[in-house]
């Protein structure tokens, strides 16, 4: 079997092995351009080594480097869809597959950057509430985050620091009272 | 006594005589044999030699090659299988 334009082949290597494809163009002595198309047989439009193809007895009438839609029509005219057991995809799916996807990727990247800016604001609001009861080291970390942001937050934190210092002084006094009581009992 | 870690019977033990004429036990974890092709019986590439319990922790793409019959047939046997199937169809017509 000669490897001509329009020859239906089976791929025999790689993850697309065992799937049918059509030859679109001869590039070298060793390489040809093929498609499934991807919508039909999951073999994408690509360069392929001749040794990785096994030609069948079927032919399809197409021009060199024909579009995917044209190849699917050619399959249908020769009745190969029934012989090879393939399902014809709807025309809407074929149109979507042919569109270039580069534009979609550019839109996604800016969205991610915006998301990163938002979450830090939420974290700052939560932190000031927790530290009122607990330790000093957490207080030191907060002011660094706050300086970058709105001035109104600074005033609230200064008030909180004053409140925290007072309860700390009271606690040590209570402990001292308890210890002497135990000694007296002994 | 050896370390408690080495007292499990899941480890393989080997008695070895050292150059100083001492008997010592060496401990080794067991490894399964290499996976083999179902047709030609040659050892296959791309299938790791790990216990089946640890194989489950790997992602699926690292357990076997990503082609049809990956992990059961070697690449050459798989290729011959598809060639035969195409040529049989051609003979009938």
PDB file of C-alpha atoms in Angstrom, chain B residues 44 64-74 78 81-82:
ATOM      1  CA  UNK B  44       9.302  -4.219  30.245  1.00  0.00           C
ATOM      2  CA  UNK B  64       2.537   2.025  33.414  1.00  0.00           C
ATOM      3  CA  UNK B  65       3.193   3.511  29.936  1.00  0.00           C
ATOM      4  CA  UNK B  66       0.320   5.589  28.606  1.00  0.00           C
ATOM      5  CA  UNK B  67      -0.323   3.599  25.371  1.00  0.00           C
ATOM      6  CA  UNK B  68      -3.006   0.935  24.779  1.00  0.00           C
ATOM      7  CA  UNK B  69      -2.045  -2.381  26.469  1.00  0.00           C
ATOM      8  CA  UNK B  70       0.559  -0.392  28.490  1.00  0.00           C
ATOM      9  CA  UNK B  71       1.917  -2.504  31.368  1.00  0.00           C
ATOM     10  CA  UNK B  72       0.725  -5.783  29.732  1.00  0.00           C
ATOM     11  CA  UNK B  73       2.447  -5.859  26.335  1.00  0.00           C
ATOM     12  CA  UNK B  74       5.800  -4.411  25.300  1.00  0.00           C
ATOM     13  CA  UNK B  78       1.519  -4.187  20.705  1.00  0.00           C
ATOM     14  CA  UNK B  81      -0.931  -6.872  17.139  1.00  0.00           C
ATOM     15  CA  UNK B  82      -2.312  -3.748  15.409  1.00  0.00           C
TER      16      UNK B  82
END
